[in-house]
Amino acid sequence: MNIQIPFGNEVQIGEAFFISIFSMIIVFLILLIISYMIDAVAIILHKPKKIKKEDINNFP
């Protein structure tokens, strides 16, 4: 079985730049997804309670 490595043993500056940018984009997208998941959980756990008419009338 022969596995080919895309960039080989030596990486040129252009390839290193591409790998760096690509990696930063992947990390940014994963952090963005985690942020949206945290917001969704916060919304689900902190649903506003429904206010009954009786509670409004008894408000001081």
XYZ file of C-alpha atoms in Angstrom, residues 3 5 8 10 18 22-23 30 40 57 60:
11
model
C 0.235 6.393 0.658
C 1.616 12.735 1.180
C 5.926 15.803 0.813
C 9.612 19.772 2.180
C -2.077 27.922 2.326
C -6.895 26.823 5.707
C -6.289 25.704 9.303
C -15.608 25.270 14.555
C -29.045 27.705 21.486
C -53.514 41.879 38.560
C -48.005 45.675 43.651
